[in-house]
Coordinates of C-alpha atoms in Angstrom, one line a residue:
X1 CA 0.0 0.0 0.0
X2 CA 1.0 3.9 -1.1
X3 CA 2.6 5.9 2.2
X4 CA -0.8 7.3 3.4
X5 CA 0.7 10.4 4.3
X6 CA 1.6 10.7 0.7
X7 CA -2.2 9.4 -0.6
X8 CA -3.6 11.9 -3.2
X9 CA -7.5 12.8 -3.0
X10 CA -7.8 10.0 -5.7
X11 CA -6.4 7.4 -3.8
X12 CA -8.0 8.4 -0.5
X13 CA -11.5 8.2 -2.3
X14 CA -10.6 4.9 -4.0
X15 CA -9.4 3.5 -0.5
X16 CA -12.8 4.5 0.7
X17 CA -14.6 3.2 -2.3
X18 CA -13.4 -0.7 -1.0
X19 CA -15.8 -0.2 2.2
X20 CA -18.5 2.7 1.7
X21 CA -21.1 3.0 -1.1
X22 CA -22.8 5.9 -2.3
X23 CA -21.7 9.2 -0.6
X24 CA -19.4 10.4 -3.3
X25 CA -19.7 14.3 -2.1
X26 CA -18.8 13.0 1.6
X27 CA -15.8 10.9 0.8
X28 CA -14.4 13.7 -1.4
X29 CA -14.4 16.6 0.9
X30 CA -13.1 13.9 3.8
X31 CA -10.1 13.3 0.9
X32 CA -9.6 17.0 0.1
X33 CA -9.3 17.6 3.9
X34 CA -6.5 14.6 4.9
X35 CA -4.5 16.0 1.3
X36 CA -4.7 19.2 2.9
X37 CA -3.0 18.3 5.8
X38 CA -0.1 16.9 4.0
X39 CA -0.1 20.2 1.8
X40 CA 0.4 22.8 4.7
X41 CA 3.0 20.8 6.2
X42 CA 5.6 21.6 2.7
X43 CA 4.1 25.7 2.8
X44 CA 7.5 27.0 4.0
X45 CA 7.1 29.4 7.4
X46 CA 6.0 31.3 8.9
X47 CA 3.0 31.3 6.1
X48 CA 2.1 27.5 7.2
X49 CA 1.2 28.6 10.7
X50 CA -1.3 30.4 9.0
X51 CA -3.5 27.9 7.0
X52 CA -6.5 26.5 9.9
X53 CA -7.8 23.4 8.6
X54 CA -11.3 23.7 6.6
X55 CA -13.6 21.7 9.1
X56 CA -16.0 19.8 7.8
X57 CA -20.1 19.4 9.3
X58 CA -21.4 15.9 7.6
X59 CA -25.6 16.0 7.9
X60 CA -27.5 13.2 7.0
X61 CA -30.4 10.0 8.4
X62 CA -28.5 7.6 11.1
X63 CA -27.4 4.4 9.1
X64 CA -25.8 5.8 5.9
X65 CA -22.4 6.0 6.6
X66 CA -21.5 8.8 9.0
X67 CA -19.6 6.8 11.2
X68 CA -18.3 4.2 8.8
X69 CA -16.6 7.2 6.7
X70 CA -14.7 7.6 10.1
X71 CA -13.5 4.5 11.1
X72 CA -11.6 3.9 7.8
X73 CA -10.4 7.7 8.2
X74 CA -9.1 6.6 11.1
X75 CA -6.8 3.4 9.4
X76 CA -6.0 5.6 6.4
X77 CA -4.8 8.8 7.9
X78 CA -1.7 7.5 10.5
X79 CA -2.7 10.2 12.3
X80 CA -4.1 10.6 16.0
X81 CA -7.9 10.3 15.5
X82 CA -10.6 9.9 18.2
X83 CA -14.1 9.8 17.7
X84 CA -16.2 11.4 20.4
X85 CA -20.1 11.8 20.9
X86 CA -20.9 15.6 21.4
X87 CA -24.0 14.8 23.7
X88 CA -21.9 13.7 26.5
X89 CA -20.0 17.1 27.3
X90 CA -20.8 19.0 29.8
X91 CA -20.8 23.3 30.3
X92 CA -18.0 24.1 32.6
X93 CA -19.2 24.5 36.1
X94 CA -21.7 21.6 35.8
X95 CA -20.8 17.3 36.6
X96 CA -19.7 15.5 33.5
X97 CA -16.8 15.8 31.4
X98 CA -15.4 19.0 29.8
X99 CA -14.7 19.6 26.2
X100 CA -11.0 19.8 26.7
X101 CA -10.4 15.9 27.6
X102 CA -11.2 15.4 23.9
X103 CA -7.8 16.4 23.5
X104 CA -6.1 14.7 26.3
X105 CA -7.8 11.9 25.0
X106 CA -6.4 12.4 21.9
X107 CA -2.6 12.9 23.5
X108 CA -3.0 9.6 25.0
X109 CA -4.2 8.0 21.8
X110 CA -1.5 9.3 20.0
X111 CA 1.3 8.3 22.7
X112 CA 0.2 4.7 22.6
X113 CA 0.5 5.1 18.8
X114 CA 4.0 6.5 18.8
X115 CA 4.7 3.9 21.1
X116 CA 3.7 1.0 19.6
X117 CA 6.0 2.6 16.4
X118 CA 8.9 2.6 18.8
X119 CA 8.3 -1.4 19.9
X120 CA 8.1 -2.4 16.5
X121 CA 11.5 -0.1 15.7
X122 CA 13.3 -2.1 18.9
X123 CA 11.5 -5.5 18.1
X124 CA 15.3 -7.0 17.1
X125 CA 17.3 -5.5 20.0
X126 CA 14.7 -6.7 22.3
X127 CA 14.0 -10.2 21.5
X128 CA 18.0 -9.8 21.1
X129 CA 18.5 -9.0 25.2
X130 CA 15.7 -11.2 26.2
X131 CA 17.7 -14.4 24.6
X132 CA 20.4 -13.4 26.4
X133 CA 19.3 -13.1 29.6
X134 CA 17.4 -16.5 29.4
X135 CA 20.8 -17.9 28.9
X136 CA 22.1 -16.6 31.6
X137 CA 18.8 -18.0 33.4
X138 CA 19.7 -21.6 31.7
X139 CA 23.5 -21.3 31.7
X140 CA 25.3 -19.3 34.2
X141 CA 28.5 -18.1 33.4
X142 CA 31.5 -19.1 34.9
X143 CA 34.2 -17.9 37.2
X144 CA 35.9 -16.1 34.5
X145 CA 33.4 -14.2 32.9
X146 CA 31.6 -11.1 34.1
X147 CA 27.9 -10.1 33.4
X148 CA 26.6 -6.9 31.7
X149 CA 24.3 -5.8 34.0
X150 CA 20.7 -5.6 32.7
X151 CA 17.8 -3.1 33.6
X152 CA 17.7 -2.8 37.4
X153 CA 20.6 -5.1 37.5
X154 CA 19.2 -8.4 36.1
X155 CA 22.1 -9.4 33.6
X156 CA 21.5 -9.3 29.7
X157 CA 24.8 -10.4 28.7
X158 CA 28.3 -12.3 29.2
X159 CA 31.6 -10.7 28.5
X160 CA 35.0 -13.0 28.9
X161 CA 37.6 -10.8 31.4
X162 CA 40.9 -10.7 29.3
X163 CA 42.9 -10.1 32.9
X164 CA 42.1 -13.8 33.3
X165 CA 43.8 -16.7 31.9
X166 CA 41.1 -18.5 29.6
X167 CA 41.4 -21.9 30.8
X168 CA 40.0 -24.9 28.5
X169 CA 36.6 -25.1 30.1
X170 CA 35.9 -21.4 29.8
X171 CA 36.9 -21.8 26.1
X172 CA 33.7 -23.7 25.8
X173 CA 31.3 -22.2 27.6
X174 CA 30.7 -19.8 24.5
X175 CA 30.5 -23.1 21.6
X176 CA 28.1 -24.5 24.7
X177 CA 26.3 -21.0 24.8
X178 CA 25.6 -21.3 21.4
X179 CA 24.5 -24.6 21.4
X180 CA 21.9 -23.8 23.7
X181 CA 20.8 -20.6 21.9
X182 CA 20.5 -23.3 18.6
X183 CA 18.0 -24.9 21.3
X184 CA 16.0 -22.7 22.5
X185 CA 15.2 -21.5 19.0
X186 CA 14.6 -24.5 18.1
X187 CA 12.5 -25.5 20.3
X188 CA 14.2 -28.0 22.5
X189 CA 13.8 -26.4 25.6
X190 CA 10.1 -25.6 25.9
X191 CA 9.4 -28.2 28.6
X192 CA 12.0 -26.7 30.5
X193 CA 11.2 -24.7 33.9
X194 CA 13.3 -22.1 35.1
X195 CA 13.3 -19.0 37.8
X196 CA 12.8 -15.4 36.5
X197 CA 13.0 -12.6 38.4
X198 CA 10.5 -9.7 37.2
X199 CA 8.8 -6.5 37.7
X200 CA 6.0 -6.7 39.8
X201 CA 3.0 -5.2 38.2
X202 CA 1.5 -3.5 41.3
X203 CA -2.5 -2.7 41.3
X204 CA -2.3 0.9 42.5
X205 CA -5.3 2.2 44.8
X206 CA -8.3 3.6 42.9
X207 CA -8.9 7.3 43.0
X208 CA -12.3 8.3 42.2
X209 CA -12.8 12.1 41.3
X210 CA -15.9 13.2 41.4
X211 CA -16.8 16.9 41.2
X212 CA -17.1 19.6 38.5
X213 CA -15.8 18.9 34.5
X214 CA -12.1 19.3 33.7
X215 CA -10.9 17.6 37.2
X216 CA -10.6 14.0 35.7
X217 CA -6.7 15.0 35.4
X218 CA -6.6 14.9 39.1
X219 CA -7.6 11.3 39.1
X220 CA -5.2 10.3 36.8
X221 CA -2.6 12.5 38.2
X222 CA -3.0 11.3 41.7
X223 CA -2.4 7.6 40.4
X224 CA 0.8 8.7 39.1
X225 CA 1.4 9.9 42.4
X226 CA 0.6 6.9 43.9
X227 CA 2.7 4.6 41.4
X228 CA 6.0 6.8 42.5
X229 CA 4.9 6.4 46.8
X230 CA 4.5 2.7 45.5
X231 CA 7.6 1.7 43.4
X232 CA 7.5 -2.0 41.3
X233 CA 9.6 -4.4 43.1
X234 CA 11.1 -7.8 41.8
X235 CA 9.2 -11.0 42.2
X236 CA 10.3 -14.4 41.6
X237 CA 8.4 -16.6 39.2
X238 CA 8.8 -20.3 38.0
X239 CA 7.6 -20.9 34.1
X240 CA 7.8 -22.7 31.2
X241 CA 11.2 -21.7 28.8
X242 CA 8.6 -19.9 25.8
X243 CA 6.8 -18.1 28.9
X244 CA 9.6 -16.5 30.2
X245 CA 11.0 -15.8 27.2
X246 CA 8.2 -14.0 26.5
X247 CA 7.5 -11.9 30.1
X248 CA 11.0 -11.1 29.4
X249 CA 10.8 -9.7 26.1
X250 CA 8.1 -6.9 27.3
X251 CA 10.3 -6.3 30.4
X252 CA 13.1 -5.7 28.2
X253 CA 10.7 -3.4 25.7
X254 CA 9.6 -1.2 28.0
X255 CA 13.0 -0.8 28.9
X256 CA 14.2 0.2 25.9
X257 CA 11.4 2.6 25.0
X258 CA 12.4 6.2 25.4
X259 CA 9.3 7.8 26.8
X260 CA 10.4 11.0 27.0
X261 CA 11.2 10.6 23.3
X262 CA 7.6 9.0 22.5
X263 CA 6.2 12.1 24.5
X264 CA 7.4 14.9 23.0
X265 CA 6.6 13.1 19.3
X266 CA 3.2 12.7 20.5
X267 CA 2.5 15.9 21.3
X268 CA 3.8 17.1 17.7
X269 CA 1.6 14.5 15.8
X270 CA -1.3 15.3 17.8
X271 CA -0.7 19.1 17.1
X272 CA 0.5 18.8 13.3
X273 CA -2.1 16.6 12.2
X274 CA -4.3 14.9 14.8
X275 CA -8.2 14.5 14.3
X276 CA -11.4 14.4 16.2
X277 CA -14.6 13.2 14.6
X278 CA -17.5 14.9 16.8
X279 CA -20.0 12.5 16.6
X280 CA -24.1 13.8 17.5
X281 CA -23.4 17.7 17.2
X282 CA -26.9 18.3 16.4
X283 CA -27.7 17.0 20.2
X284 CA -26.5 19.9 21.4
X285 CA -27.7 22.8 18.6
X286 CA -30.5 24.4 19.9
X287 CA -34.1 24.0 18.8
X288 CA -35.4 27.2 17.3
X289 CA -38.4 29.2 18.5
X290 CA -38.7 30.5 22.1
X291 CA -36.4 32.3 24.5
X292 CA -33.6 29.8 25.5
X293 CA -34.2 28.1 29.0
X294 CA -33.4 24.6 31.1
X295 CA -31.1 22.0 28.7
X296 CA -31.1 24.6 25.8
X297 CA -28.7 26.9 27.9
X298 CA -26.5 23.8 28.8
X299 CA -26.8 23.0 25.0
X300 CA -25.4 26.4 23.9
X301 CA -22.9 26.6 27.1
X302 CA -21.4 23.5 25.6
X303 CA -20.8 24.9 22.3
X304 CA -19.6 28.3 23.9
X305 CA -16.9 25.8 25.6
X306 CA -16.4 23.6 22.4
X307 CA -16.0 27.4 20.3
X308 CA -12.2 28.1 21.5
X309 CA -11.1 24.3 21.3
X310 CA -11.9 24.6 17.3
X311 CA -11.1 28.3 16.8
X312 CA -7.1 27.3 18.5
X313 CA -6.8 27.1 21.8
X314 CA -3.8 26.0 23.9
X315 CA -5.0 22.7 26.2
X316 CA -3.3 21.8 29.1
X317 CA -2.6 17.8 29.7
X318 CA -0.4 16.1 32.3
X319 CA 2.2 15.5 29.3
X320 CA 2.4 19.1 28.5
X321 CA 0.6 22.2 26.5
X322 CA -1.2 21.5 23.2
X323 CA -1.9 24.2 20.6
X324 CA -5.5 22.8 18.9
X325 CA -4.4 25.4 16.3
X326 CA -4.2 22.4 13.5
X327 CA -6.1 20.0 14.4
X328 CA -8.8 18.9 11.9
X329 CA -12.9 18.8 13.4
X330 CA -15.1 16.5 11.3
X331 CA -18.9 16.8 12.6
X332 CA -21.9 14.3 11.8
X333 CA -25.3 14.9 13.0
X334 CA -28.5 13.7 11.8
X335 CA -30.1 17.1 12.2
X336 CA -33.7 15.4 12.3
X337 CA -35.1 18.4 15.3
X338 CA -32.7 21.0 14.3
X339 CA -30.6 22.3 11.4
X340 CA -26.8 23.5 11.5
X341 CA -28.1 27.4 11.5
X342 CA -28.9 26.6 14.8
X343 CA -25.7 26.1 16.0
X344 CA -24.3 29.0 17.8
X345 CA -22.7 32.0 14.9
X346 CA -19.0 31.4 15.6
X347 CA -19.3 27.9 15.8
X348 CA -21.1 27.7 12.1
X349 CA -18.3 30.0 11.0
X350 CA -15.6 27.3 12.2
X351 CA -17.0 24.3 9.4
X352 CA -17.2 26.0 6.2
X353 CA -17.3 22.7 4.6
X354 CA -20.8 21.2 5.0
X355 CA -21.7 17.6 3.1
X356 CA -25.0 16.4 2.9
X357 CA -25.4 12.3 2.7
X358 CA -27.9 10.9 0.9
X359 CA -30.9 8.4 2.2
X360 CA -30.1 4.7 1.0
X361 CA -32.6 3.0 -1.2
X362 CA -32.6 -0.6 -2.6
X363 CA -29.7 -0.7 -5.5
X364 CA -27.4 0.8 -2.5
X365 CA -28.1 -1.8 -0.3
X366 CA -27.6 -4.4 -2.8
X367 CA -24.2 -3.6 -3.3
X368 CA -23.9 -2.8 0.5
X369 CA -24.3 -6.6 0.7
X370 CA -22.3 -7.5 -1.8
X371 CA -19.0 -5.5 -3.2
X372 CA -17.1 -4.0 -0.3
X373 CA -14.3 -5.7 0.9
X374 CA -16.3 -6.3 4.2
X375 CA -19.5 -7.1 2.6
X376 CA -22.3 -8.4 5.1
X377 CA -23.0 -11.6 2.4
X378 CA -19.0 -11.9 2.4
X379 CA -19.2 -12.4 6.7
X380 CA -21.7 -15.4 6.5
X381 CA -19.9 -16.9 4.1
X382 CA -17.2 -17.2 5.8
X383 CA -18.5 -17.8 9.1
X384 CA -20.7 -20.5 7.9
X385 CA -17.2 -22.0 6.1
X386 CA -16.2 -22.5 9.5
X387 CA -18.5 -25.2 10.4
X388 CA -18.2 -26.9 6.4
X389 CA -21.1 -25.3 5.1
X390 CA -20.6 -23.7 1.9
X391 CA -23.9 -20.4 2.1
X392 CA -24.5 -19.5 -1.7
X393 CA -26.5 -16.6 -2.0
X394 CA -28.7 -16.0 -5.5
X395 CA -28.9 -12.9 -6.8
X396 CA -32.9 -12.6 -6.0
X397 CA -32.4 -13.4 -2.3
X398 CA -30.2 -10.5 -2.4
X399 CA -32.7 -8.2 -4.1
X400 CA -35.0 -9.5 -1.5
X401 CA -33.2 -8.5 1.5
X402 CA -32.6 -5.6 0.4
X403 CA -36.2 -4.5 -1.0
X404 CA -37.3 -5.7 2.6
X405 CA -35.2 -3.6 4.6
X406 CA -36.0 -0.7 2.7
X407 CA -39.8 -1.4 3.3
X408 CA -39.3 -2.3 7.1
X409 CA -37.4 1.3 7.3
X410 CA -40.5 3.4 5.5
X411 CA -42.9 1.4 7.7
X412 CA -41.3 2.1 11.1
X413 CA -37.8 3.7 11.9
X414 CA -35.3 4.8 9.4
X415 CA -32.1 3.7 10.6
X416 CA -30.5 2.9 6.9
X417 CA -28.0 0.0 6.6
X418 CA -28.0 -1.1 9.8
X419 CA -31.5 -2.7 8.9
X420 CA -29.4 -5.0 6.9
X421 CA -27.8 -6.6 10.3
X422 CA -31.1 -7.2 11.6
X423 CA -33.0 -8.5 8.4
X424 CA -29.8 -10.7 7.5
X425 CA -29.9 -12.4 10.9
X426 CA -33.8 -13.6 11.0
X427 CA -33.2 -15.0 7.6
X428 CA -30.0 -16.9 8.5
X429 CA -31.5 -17.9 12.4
X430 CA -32.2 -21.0 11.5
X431 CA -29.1 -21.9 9.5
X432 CA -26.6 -20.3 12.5
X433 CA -28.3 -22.5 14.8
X434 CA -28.0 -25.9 13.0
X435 CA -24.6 -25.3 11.0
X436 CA -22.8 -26.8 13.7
X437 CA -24.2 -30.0 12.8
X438 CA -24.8 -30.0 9.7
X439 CA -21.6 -31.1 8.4
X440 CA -20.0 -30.7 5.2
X441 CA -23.3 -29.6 2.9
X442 CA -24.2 -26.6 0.9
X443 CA -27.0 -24.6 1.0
X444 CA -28.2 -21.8 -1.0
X445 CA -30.6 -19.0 -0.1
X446 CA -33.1 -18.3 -2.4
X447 CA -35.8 -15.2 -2.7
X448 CA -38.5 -17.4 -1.7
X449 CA -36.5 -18.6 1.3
X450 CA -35.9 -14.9 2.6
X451 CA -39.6 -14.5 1.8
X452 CA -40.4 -17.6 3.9
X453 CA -38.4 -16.6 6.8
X454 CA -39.6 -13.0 7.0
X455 CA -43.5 -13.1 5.6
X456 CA -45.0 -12.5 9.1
X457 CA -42.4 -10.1 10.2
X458 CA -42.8 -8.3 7.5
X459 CA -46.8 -8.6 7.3
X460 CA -47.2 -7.8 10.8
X461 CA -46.0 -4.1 11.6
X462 CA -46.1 -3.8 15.2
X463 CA -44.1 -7.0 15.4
X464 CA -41.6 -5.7 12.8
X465 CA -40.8 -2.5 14.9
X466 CA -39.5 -4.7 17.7
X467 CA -38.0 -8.1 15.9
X468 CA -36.5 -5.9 12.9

């Protein structure tokens, strides 16, 4: 796959393409927007400080794609990215969370990121050290050798001391060494027990904070607190060779991770091109008509808050100051008891970019079920390959599901293709239940048998709303 910091709007869209239909106008402005980032970061200074990101509002029904365009934004962009619902922020002053721990959220996500980046970098090193030490574990080293110490002075490796005269035995410890190494790679030692002395993962006491927005920090600050009053201590453990192989790779890992390093990049990816995906803003626009009174002041006070963490503001986490200054906003909202005018002015003025999605009808969820790379037909197949059942849909029992869900979602709630999940599993109950012993057989699913299966579902509507 292309670097995807290096993916043109083309390439984003035909990424997107493999797991979303329809949508074309959302998907394009989603593309323009990642290109965008990639674009400021080559404008020379000081005019690149400049360029704010174009936010982007997406309206449009629940079930059409919203939140799907997300999640693969999230794989394609190798950037921070969170996804947050709007509805559960709280005004300042008031019990709940503040808009602010969207970014520490966001710092932490991106630190676990960078980190896993740096495990993967030290991977060879690592399993490298760990070898070593479990040598040491399985063959000590003799009189005329002294140990490298290891972290908190476990020992890693074996060095020969040239002041020493190397006697005939110490001339083969290293050809036994190796031999033993050939071993354990191999495999020969697995049954083996021995003694490792580790890190003790202690369970620090729980802190419970509650009080006013913005003081979750102090929780997770006073555990920090609390891990430093309470320092890990060594604990002896017997296991199997692979085990403590293993237990002594991560010890060795998190060893070797600089996390001051992992930190400070953190903070620069989540500045330079970190994203949040505001899930639900239209829970907290306020409904037009009348003065504004009880939740529609807590509504607005919320966006008031939310204003300066769009505009660039500078938020304060317990691994340092972040500028929001760059970060990109992506909003969804269904809209169904208010429009984006009635979002406060300043806030309207901070997503220029607005993308309507479209209501799905029958041809979209046809090739819903069939052509992405994660196609719901595409799941049963395989899941019913599992038990030696070989599902075979026809082309009418697709047409069928479809044409159903779309009539189950004009005859009672419109919740798009998620209707799919629901439909798909009454006409596939009875086959989930005795796949497991049906053996090796095939069985196709025809339009009449998704007729069959759904008739008085379908037929009766009260008992549609609640079974589909």
């Amino acid at each position: 796959m292309i670097a995807n910091q290096s993916l043109t709007p083309r390439q984003i869209l035909l990424e997107l393409d493999k797991y979303i239909v329809g949508q074309a106008a959302a998907k394009r402005s989603v593309a323009i927007a990642l290109r965008n980032r990639w674009r400021r970061r080559h404008v020379p200074p000081p005019l690149c400080q400049e360029i704010a990101p174009k936010n982007i509002i997406m309206i449009g029904p629940t079930g059409v794609g919203k939140t799907e365009i997300a999640r693969r934004l999230a794989a394609l962009a190798q950037s921070p990215f969170i996804k947050v619902e709007a509805s559960k922020y709280t005004e300042v002053g008031y019990v709940g969370r503040d808009v602010e721990s969207m970014v520490r959220d966001l710092v932490e996500l991106a630190i676990n990121m960078v980190k896993a980046e740096e495990k993967e970098r030290l991977e060879g090193i690592a399993a490298a050290n760990s070898e070593d030490r479990l040598l040491d574990l399985l063959l000590p080293p003799g009189p005329g050798a002294s140990t490298a110490a290891g972290p908190e002075g476990s020992a890693s490796f074996t060095m020969v001391n040239p002041d020493l005269p190397v006697r005939r035995e110490q001339a083969g410890e290293n050809s036994t060494r190796e031999k033993f190494r050939r071993m354990l790679r191999e495999g020969r030692l697995d049954e083996r027990e021995v003694e490792v002395s580790l890190s003790e993962t202690k369970s620090l006491p729980m802190v419970e904070v509650m009080t006013t927005s913005g003081m979750e920090e102090m929780q997770s600050s006073l555990q920090e607190a609390f891990g430093k009053i309470f320092p890990r201590k060594k604990k002896k453990r017997r296991m199997k060779v692979p085990e403590a192989l293993e237990a002594i790779r991560k010890e060795e890992m998190e060893r070797l991770v600089d996390m001051e390093k992992v930190v400070k990049e953190a903070l620069r990816r989540t500045e330079e091109s970190g994203i949040i995906f505001l899930d639900e803003i239209d829970k907290i626009a306020s409904r037009g008509g009348g003065g504004s009174h009880g939740p529609e002041v807590s509504r607005e006070g919320v966006q008031r808050d939310l204003l300066p963490i769009v505009e660039g503001a500078t938020v304060t986490t317990k691994h340092g100051m972040v500028k929001t200054d760059h970060i990109l906003f992506i909003a969804s909202g269904a809209f169904h008891m208010s429009k984006p005018s009635d979002l406060i002015p300043e806030l309207q003025g901070r997503f220029p970019i607005r993308v309507e999605l479209q209501p799905l009808g029958k041809e979209e969820f046809i090739r819903i079920l069939t052509e992405p790379e994660n196609a719901l037909v595409k799941q049963y197949v395989a899941l019913m390959a599992t038990e030696g059942v070989e599902l075979v849909f026809e082309p009418g029992a697709v047409e069928e599901i479809a044409a159903i869900a779309v009539e189950v979602n004009g005859t009672t709630e419109e919740i798009g293709a998620r209707r799919l999940h629901t439909v798909m599993e009454r006409v596939l109950d009875t086959l989930s239940f005795d796949a497991s012993e049906m053996g090796e057989s095939r069985f196709v699913v025809t339009a009449d048998y998704v007729r069959q299966q759904l008739r008085d579902i379908v037929r009766d509507q009260d008992l549609s709303r609640y079974i589909l």
